């Protein structure tokens, strides 16, 4: 059974810092990996999707990398802002068909003004 | 473009009652997924549909059923509700299986 782990569980940093969130998964046979952002009591906003054949994806200040063989992904946030404060979730899909995502428990991020 | 629409946004039911949640996917998306997120938990996959056929099943209780209609909207039917069913229920859609999933705002179900 696929398990997804995110480290750290919580992170608090001053505004302007660059930071890295980590995600690991036990079954390297993933089809793709998706990073989400969730604000308290709200829905999930898709940030980046990396397909298994890709090494990284970039969107604005966000960069996500994927090392499928070692079962790891990182989300790099550059020049953090207070508006980046949220929970960041990593999720993977294994196999074919309309498989559901398996989520990690998230990293709760606070950016101090 | 409009995102995934879910209705109702909030629902309060009593134990043993039934509830129906609706999901309208993004235009031209033919794949719909349902997830349940309990308080302080990560989302758990329940069930998915591709081209109106059930595609994958996760941890969906037997008391729950779902279907996808000809216009691609989907409904999640929940019967004999229990206190533990209180959660946020998300619907997501994608343009085909294994593509990027876009989530709706969720339906908050409270069972009293």
PDB file of C-alpha atoms in Angstrom:
ATOM      1  CA  UNK A   1       0.000   0.000   0.000  1.00  0.00           C
ATOM      2  CA  UNK A   2       1.330   3.411  -0.983  1.00  0.00           C
ATOM      3  CA  UNK A   3       2.281   5.656   1.939  1.00  0.00           C
ATOM      4  CA  UNK A   4       3.173   9.323   1.596  1.00  0.00           C
ATOM      5  CA  UNK A   5       5.141  11.161   4.272  1.00  0.00           C
ATOM      6  CA  UNK A   6       5.737  14.882   4.506  1.00  0.00           C
ATOM      7  CA  UNK A   7       8.480  16.520   6.529  1.00  0.00           C
ATOM      8  CA  UNK A   8       8.352  18.786   8.423  1.00  0.00           C
ATOM      9  CA  UNK A   9       4.802  18.625   9.779  1.00  0.00           C
ATOM     10  CA  UNK A  10       4.986  22.327  10.605  1.00  0.00           C
ATOM     11  CA  UNK A  11       7.299  25.161   9.691  1.00  0.00           C
ATOM     12  CA  UNK A  12       7.446  28.802  10.724  1.00  0.00           C
ATOM     13  CA  UNK A  13       9.876  31.170   8.973  1.00  0.00           C
ATOM     14  CA  UNK A  14      10.303  34.938   8.556  1.00  0.00           C
ATOM     15  CA  UNK A  15       9.067  36.601   5.416  1.00  0.00           C
ATOM     16  CA  UNK A  16      11.526  36.631   2.520  1.00  0.00           C
ATOM     17  CA  UNK A  17      13.205  33.305   3.254  1.00  0.00           C
ATOM     18  CA  UNK A  18      13.521  30.526   0.722  1.00  0.00           C
ATOM     19  CA  UNK A  19      12.250  27.200   1.982  1.00  0.00           C
ATOM     20  CA  UNK A  20      11.949  23.538   1.064  1.00  0.00           C
ATOM     21  CA  UNK A  21       9.135  21.136   1.842  1.00  0.00           C
ATOM     22  CA  UNK A  22       9.791  17.429   1.568  1.00  0.00           C
ATOM     23  CA  UNK A  23       7.611  14.546   0.435  1.00  0.00           C
ATOM     24  CA  UNK A  24       8.487  10.854   0.269  1.00  0.00           C
ATOM     25  CA  UNK A  25       6.498   7.880  -1.005  1.00  0.00           C
ATOM     26  CA  UNK A  26       7.008   4.169  -0.473  1.00  0.00           C
ATOM     27  CA  UNK A  27       6.032   2.815  -3.907  1.00  0.00           C
ATOM     28  CA  UNK A  28       8.168   4.350  -6.653  1.00  0.00           C
ATOM     29  CA  UNK A  29       5.795   3.095  -9.369  1.00  0.00           C
ATOM     30  CA  UNK A  30       3.853   6.344  -9.418  1.00  0.00           C
ATOM     31  CA  UNK A  31       2.210   7.823 -12.482  1.00  0.00           C
ATOM     32  CA  UNK A  32       2.389  11.415 -11.323  1.00  0.00           C
ATOM     33  CA  UNK A  33       2.769  13.590  -8.224  1.00  0.00           C
ATOM     34  CA  UNK A  34       0.754  16.676  -7.414  1.00  0.00           C
ATOM     35  CA  UNK A  35       1.385  19.468  -4.875  1.00  0.00           C
ATOM     36  CA  UNK A  36      -1.593  21.278  -3.368  1.00  0.00           C
ATOM     37  CA  UNK A  37      -2.187  24.188  -1.087  1.00  0.00           C
ATOM     38  CA  UNK A  38      -5.069  24.192   1.421  1.00  0.00           C
ATOM     39  CA  UNK A  39      -6.195  27.154   3.487  1.00  0.00           C
ATOM     40  CA  UNK A  40      -8.045  26.373   6.763  1.00  0.00           C
ATOM     41  CA  UNK A  41     -11.507  24.923   6.089  1.00  0.00           C
ATOM     42  CA  UNK A  42     -11.130  25.511   2.372  1.00  0.00           C
ATOM     43  CA  UNK A  43     -10.652  23.455  -0.758  1.00  0.00           C
ATOM     44  CA  UNK A  44      -7.427  22.253  -2.304  1.00  0.00           C
ATOM     45  CA  UNK A  45      -5.656  24.398  -4.880  1.00  0.00           C
ATOM     46  CA  UNK A  46      -3.423  22.540  -7.304  1.00  0.00           C
ATOM     47  CA  UNK A  47       0.033  24.106  -7.418  1.00  0.00           C
ATOM     48  CA  UNK A  48       2.099  21.812  -9.620  1.00  0.00           C
ATOM     49  CA  UNK A  49       1.822  18.415 -11.265  1.00  0.00           C
ATOM     50  CA  UNK A  50       4.920  16.402 -12.132  1.00  0.00           C
ATOM     51  CA  UNK A  51       4.559  13.388 -14.351  1.00  0.00           C
ATOM     52  CA  UNK A  52       6.734  10.376 -13.575  1.00  0.00           C
ATOM     53  CA  UNK A  53       8.908  11.016 -16.638  1.00  0.00           C
ATOM     54  CA  UNK A  54       9.692  14.573 -15.522  1.00  0.00           C
ATOM     55  CA  UNK A  55      12.325  15.789 -13.074  1.00  0.00           C
ATOM     56  CA  UNK A  56      10.863  19.166 -12.152  1.00  0.00           C
ATOM     57  CA  UNK A  57       8.181  21.736 -12.757  1.00  0.00           C
ATOM     58  CA  UNK A  58       8.152  25.473 -12.092  1.00  0.00           C
ATOM     59  CA  UNK A  59       5.359  27.959 -11.541  1.00  0.00           C
ATOM     60  CA  UNK A  60       6.281  31.471 -10.470  1.00  0.00           C
ATOM     61  CA  UNK A  61       8.111  31.291  -7.127  1.00  0.00           C
ATOM     62  CA  UNK A  62       7.430  27.562  -6.823  1.00  0.00           C
ATOM     63  CA  UNK A  63       9.650  24.767  -8.066  1.00  0.00           C
ATOM     64  CA  UNK A  64       8.904  21.098  -7.537  1.00  0.00           C
ATOM     65  CA  UNK A  65      11.355  18.300  -8.190  1.00  0.00           C
ATOM     66  CA  UNK A  66      10.821  14.562  -8.434  1.00  0.00           C
ATOM     67  CA  UNK A  67      13.262  11.712  -7.876  1.00  0.00           C
ATOM     68  CA  UNK A  68      11.093   8.732  -8.616  1.00  0.00           C
ATOM     69  CA  UNK A  69      13.770   6.105  -7.992  1.00  0.00           C
ATOM     70  CA  UNK A  70      14.383   7.307  -4.451  1.00  0.00           C
ATOM     71  CA  UNK A  71      10.714   8.026  -3.808  1.00  0.00           C
ATOM     72  CA  UNK A  72      11.152  11.735  -3.072  1.00  0.00           C
ATOM     73  CA  UNK A  73       9.829  15.101  -4.120  1.00  0.00           C
ATOM     74  CA  UNK A  74      10.601  18.588  -2.874  1.00  0.00           C
ATOM     75  CA  UNK A  75       8.666  21.829  -3.169  1.00  0.00           C
ATOM     76  CA  UNK A  76      10.885  24.902  -3.162  1.00  0.00           C
ATOM     77  CA  UNK A  77       9.274  28.258  -2.340  1.00  0.00           C
ATOM     78  CA  UNK A  78      11.367  31.300  -3.127  1.00  0.00           C
ATOM     79  CA  UNK A  79      11.112  34.656  -1.358  1.00  0.00           C
ATOM     80  CA  UNK A  80       8.276  33.553   0.948  1.00  0.00           C
ATOM     81  CA  UNK A  81       5.401  35.936   1.685  1.00  0.00           C
ATOM     82  CA  UNK A  82       2.771  35.974   4.479  1.00  0.00           C
ATOM     83  CA  UNK A  83       0.169  35.018   1.862  1.00  0.00           C
ATOM     84  CA  UNK A  84       2.014  31.717   1.396  1.00  0.00           C
ATOM     85  CA  UNK A  85       0.862  30.642   4.854  1.00  0.00           C
ATOM     86  CA  UNK A  86      -1.222  27.489   4.396  1.00  0.00           C
ATOM     87  CA  UNK A  87      -1.004  23.707   4.563  1.00  0.00           C
ATOM     88  CA  UNK A  88       0.882  22.161   1.651  1.00  0.00           C
ATOM     89  CA  UNK A  89      -0.096  18.649   0.620  1.00  0.00           C
ATOM     90  CA  UNK A  90       1.758  16.220  -1.573  1.00  0.00           C
ATOM     91  CA  UNK A  91      -0.219  13.481  -3.363  1.00  0.00           C
ATOM     92  CA  UNK A  92       0.621  10.649  -5.751  1.00  0.00           C
ATOM     93  CA  UNK A  93      -1.223   8.433  -8.204  1.00  0.00           C
ATOM     94  CA  UNK A  94      -0.146   4.850  -8.748  1.00  0.00           C
ATOM     95  CA  UNK A  95      -1.246   2.808 -11.694  1.00  0.00           C
ATOM     96  CA  UNK A  96      -3.675   3.256 -14.496  1.00  0.00           C
ATOM     97  CA  UNK A  97      -7.288   4.259 -14.749  1.00  0.00           C
ATOM     98  CA  UNK A  98      -8.871   7.050 -12.767  1.00  0.00           C
ATOM     99  CA  UNK A  99      -7.023   6.133  -9.600  1.00  0.00           C
ATOM    100  CA  UNK A 100      -7.504   8.356  -6.612  1.00  0.00           C
ATOM    101  CA  UNK A 101      -4.714  10.408  -5.111  1.00  0.00           C
ATOM    102  CA  UNK A 102      -2.909   9.200  -1.994  1.00  0.00           C
ATOM    103  CA  UNK A 103      -2.098  12.202   0.181  1.00  0.00           C
ATOM    104  CA  UNK A 104       0.521  12.947   2.769  1.00  0.00           C
ATOM    105  CA  UNK A 105      -0.570  14.605   6.007  1.00  0.00           C
ATOM    106  CA  UNK A 106       0.785  17.952   4.878  1.00  0.00           C
ATOM    107  CA  UNK A 107       3.195  20.619   6.064  1.00  0.00           C
ATOM    108  CA  UNK A 108       1.578  23.496   7.967  1.00  0.00           C
ATOM    109  CA  UNK A 109       3.499  26.583   6.893  1.00  0.00           C
ATOM    110  CA  UNK A 110       3.461  29.958   8.644  1.00  0.00           C
ATOM    111  CA  UNK A 111       5.307  32.920   7.163  1.00  0.00           C
ATOM    112  CA  UNK A 112       5.916  35.578   9.782  1.00  0.00           C
ATOM    113  CA  UNK A 113       5.547  39.194   8.542  1.00  0.00           C
TER     114      UNK A 113
ATOM    115  CA  UNK B   1     -13.404  29.393 -16.713  1.00  0.00           C
ATOM    116  CA  UNK B   2     -15.650  28.082 -13.988  1.00  0.00           C
ATOM    117  CA  UNK B   3     -14.145  25.622 -11.546  1.00  0.00           C
ATOM    118  CA  UNK B   4     -15.641  22.502 -10.012  1.00  0.00           C
ATOM    119  CA  UNK B   5     -18.998  23.274  -8.427  1.00  0.00           C
ATOM    120  CA  UNK B   6     -20.304  21.413  -5.407  1.00  0.00           C
ATOM    121  CA  UNK B   7     -23.678  21.679  -3.760  1.00  0.00           C
ATOM    122  CA  UNK B   8     -24.744  22.151  -1.126  1.00  0.00           C
ATOM    123  CA  UNK B   9     -21.791  23.857   0.550  1.00  0.00           C
ATOM    124  CA  UNK B  10     -23.055  23.026   4.022  1.00  0.00           C
ATOM    125  CA  UNK B  11     -25.377  20.262   5.153  1.00  0.00           C
ATOM    126  CA  UNK B  12     -26.620  19.294   8.588  1.00  0.00           C
ATOM    127  CA  UNK B  13     -28.251  15.896   9.037  1.00  0.00           C
ATOM    128  CA  UNK B  14     -29.249  13.693  11.925  1.00  0.00           C
ATOM    129  CA  UNK B  15     -28.015  10.176  12.540  1.00  0.00           C
ATOM    130  CA  UNK B  16     -29.604   7.543  10.314  1.00  0.00           C
ATOM    131  CA  UNK B  17     -30.734  10.132   7.763  1.00  0.00           C
ATOM    132  CA  UNK B  18     -29.644  10.201   4.119  1.00  0.00           C
ATOM    133  CA  UNK B  19     -27.725  12.873   2.218  1.00  0.00           C
ATOM    134  CA  UNK B  20     -26.996  13.553  -1.433  1.00  0.00           C
ATOM    135  CA  UNK B  21     -24.011  15.616  -2.507  1.00  0.00           C
ATOM    136  CA  UNK B  22     -23.683  16.945  -6.033  1.00  0.00           C
ATOM    137  CA  UNK B  23     -20.648  17.736  -8.127  1.00  0.00           C
ATOM    138  CA  UNK B  24     -20.436  19.573 -11.451  1.00  0.00           C
ATOM    139  CA  UNK B  25     -17.017  19.107 -13.088  1.00  0.00           C
ATOM    140  CA  UNK B  26     -15.116  21.645 -15.106  1.00  0.00           C
ATOM    141  CA  UNK B  27     -16.369  21.875 -18.688  1.00  0.00           C
ATOM    142  CA  UNK B  28     -15.031  19.027 -20.888  1.00  0.00           C
ATOM    143  CA  UNK B  29     -13.677  17.106 -17.897  1.00  0.00           C
ATOM    144  CA  UNK B  30     -14.894  13.517 -18.102  1.00  0.00           C
ATOM    145  CA  UNK B  31     -13.369  12.132 -14.898  1.00  0.00           C
ATOM    146  CA  UNK B  32     -14.725  12.776 -11.420  1.00  0.00           C
ATOM    147  CA  UNK B  33     -13.289  11.809  -8.027  1.00  0.00           C
ATOM    148  CA  UNK B  34     -14.776  11.959  -4.525  1.00  0.00           C
ATOM    149  CA  UNK B  35     -12.698  12.458  -1.354  1.00  0.00           C
ATOM    150  CA  UNK B  36     -13.518  12.659   2.348  1.00  0.00           C
ATOM    151  CA  UNK B  37     -11.480  14.831   4.714  1.00  0.00           C
ATOM    152  CA  UNK B  38     -12.109  14.414   8.431  1.00  0.00           C
ATOM    153  CA  UNK B  39     -11.092  17.099  10.956  1.00  0.00           C
ATOM    154  CA  UNK B  40      -7.327  17.456  10.995  1.00  0.00           C
ATOM    155  CA  UNK B  41      -6.925  14.619   8.488  1.00  0.00           C
ATOM    156  CA  UNK B  42      -5.622  14.369   4.958  1.00  0.00           C
ATOM    157  CA  UNK B  43      -8.174  13.717   2.186  1.00  0.00           C
ATOM    158  CA  UNK B  44      -9.098  10.069   1.676  1.00  0.00           C
ATOM    159  CA  UNK B  45     -10.119   8.832  -1.762  1.00  0.00           C
ATOM    160  CA  UNK B  46     -13.620   7.348  -1.945  1.00  0.00           C
ATOM    161  CA  UNK B  47     -14.518   6.602  -5.576  1.00  0.00           C
ATOM    162  CA  UNK B  48     -13.954   7.774  -9.148  1.00  0.00           C
ATOM    163  CA  UNK B  49     -15.751   7.730 -12.476  1.00  0.00           C
ATOM    164  CA  UNK B  50     -14.471   7.973 -16.022  1.00  0.00           C
ATOM    165  CA  UNK B  51     -16.877   8.427 -18.912  1.00  0.00           C
ATOM    166  CA  UNK B  52     -19.827   7.628 -16.652  1.00  0.00           C
ATOM    167  CA  UNK B  53     -18.389   4.291 -15.533  1.00  0.00           C
ATOM    168  CA  UNK B  54     -17.025   3.581 -12.075  1.00  0.00           C
ATOM    169  CA  UNK B  55     -13.261   3.447 -12.378  1.00  0.00           C
ATOM    170  CA  UNK B  56     -11.647   3.024  -8.964  1.00  0.00           C
ATOM    171  CA  UNK B  57     -12.818   2.494  -5.424  1.00  0.00           C
ATOM    172  CA  UNK B  58     -11.090   3.565  -2.265  1.00  0.00           C
ATOM    173  CA  UNK B  59     -12.280   3.512   1.314  1.00  0.00           C
ATOM    174  CA  UNK B  60     -15.938   4.109   0.549  1.00  0.00           C
ATOM    175  CA  UNK B  61     -18.374   2.591   3.068  1.00  0.00           C
ATOM    176  CA  UNK B  62     -21.063   0.258   1.744  1.00  0.00           C
ATOM    177  CA  UNK B  63     -23.635   2.807   2.990  1.00  0.00           C
ATOM    178  CA  UNK B  64     -22.390   5.221   0.334  1.00  0.00           C
ATOM    179  CA  UNK B  65     -23.015   5.011  -3.386  1.00  0.00           C
ATOM    180  CA  UNK B  66     -22.246   7.300  -6.284  1.00  0.00           C
ATOM    181  CA  UNK B  67     -22.835   7.682  -9.974  1.00  0.00           C
ATOM    182  CA  UNK B  68     -21.884   9.879 -12.879  1.00  0.00           C
ATOM    183  CA  UNK B  69     -24.610  11.074 -15.217  1.00  0.00           C
ATOM    184  CA  UNK B  70     -24.740  11.682 -18.964  1.00  0.00           C
ATOM    185  CA  UNK B  71     -23.815  15.363 -18.497  1.00  0.00           C
ATOM    186  CA  UNK B  72     -20.783  14.195 -16.409  1.00  0.00           C
ATOM    187  CA  UNK B  73     -22.055  15.588 -13.135  1.00  0.00           C
ATOM    188  CA  UNK B  74     -21.829  13.202 -10.221  1.00  0.00           C
ATOM    189  CA  UNK B  75     -23.804  12.540  -7.069  1.00  0.00           C
ATOM    190  CA  UNK B  76     -22.653  10.917  -3.840  1.00  0.00           C
ATOM    191  CA  UNK B  77     -25.491   9.288  -1.908  1.00  0.00           C
ATOM    192  CA  UNK B  78     -24.948   8.612   1.765  1.00  0.00           C
ATOM    193  CA  UNK B  79     -27.412   6.580   3.815  1.00  0.00           C
ATOM    194  CA  UNK B  80     -27.745   5.628   7.484  1.00  0.00           C
ATOM    195  CA  UNK B  81     -25.511   8.537   8.401  1.00  0.00           C
ATOM    196  CA  UNK B  82     -23.250   8.168  11.426  1.00  0.00           C
ATOM    197  CA  UNK B  83     -21.551  10.794  13.581  1.00  0.00           C
ATOM    198  CA  UNK B  84     -18.229   9.716  12.074  1.00  0.00           C
ATOM    199  CA  UNK B  85     -19.400  10.741   8.621  1.00  0.00           C
ATOM    200  CA  UNK B  86     -19.071  14.388   9.637  1.00  0.00           C
ATOM    201  CA  UNK B  87     -16.361  15.702   7.327  1.00  0.00           C
ATOM    202  CA  UNK B  88     -15.537  17.830   4.326  1.00  0.00           C
ATOM    203  CA  UNK B  89     -16.419  16.039   1.102  1.00  0.00           C
ATOM    204  CA  UNK B  90     -14.502  17.124  -1.951  1.00  0.00           C
ATOM    205  CA  UNK B  91     -15.154  16.440  -5.564  1.00  0.00           C
ATOM    206  CA  UNK B  92     -12.365  16.758  -8.108  1.00  0.00           C
ATOM    207  CA  UNK B  93     -12.367  16.542 -11.875  1.00  0.00           C
ATOM    208  CA  UNK B  94      -9.761  15.975 -14.565  1.00  0.00           C
ATOM    209  CA  UNK B  95      -9.531  15.945 -18.337  1.00  0.00           C
ATOM    210  CA  UNK B  96      -9.112  12.192 -18.494  1.00  0.00           C
ATOM    211  CA  UNK B  97      -7.684   9.700 -16.004  1.00  0.00           C
ATOM    212  CA  UNK B  98      -4.302  10.430 -14.432  1.00  0.00           C
ATOM    213  CA  UNK B  99      -4.349  14.078 -15.478  1.00  0.00           C
ATOM    214  CA  UNK B 100      -4.167  16.999 -13.054  1.00  0.00           C
ATOM    215  CA  UNK B 101      -7.072  16.946 -10.617  1.00  0.00           C
ATOM    216  CA  UNK B 102      -8.919  20.163  -9.822  1.00  0.00           C
ATOM    217  CA  UNK B 103     -10.829  20.267  -6.563  1.00  0.00           C
ATOM    218  CA  UNK B 104     -14.128  21.894  -5.741  1.00  0.00           C
ATOM    219  CA  UNK B 105     -14.714  23.987  -2.595  1.00  0.00           C
ATOM    220  CA  UNK B 106     -16.169  21.021  -0.733  1.00  0.00           C
ATOM    221  CA  UNK B 107     -19.389  20.211   1.091  1.00  0.00           C
ATOM    222  CA  UNK B 108     -19.187  20.364   4.856  1.00  0.00           C
ATOM    223  CA  UNK B 109     -21.422  17.633   6.263  1.00  0.00           C
ATOM    224  CA  UNK B 110     -22.313  17.706   9.940  1.00  0.00           C
ATOM    225  CA  UNK B 111     -24.147  14.719  11.407  1.00  0.00           C
ATOM    226  CA  UNK B 112     -25.795  15.339  14.774  1.00  0.00           C
TER     227      UNK B 112
END
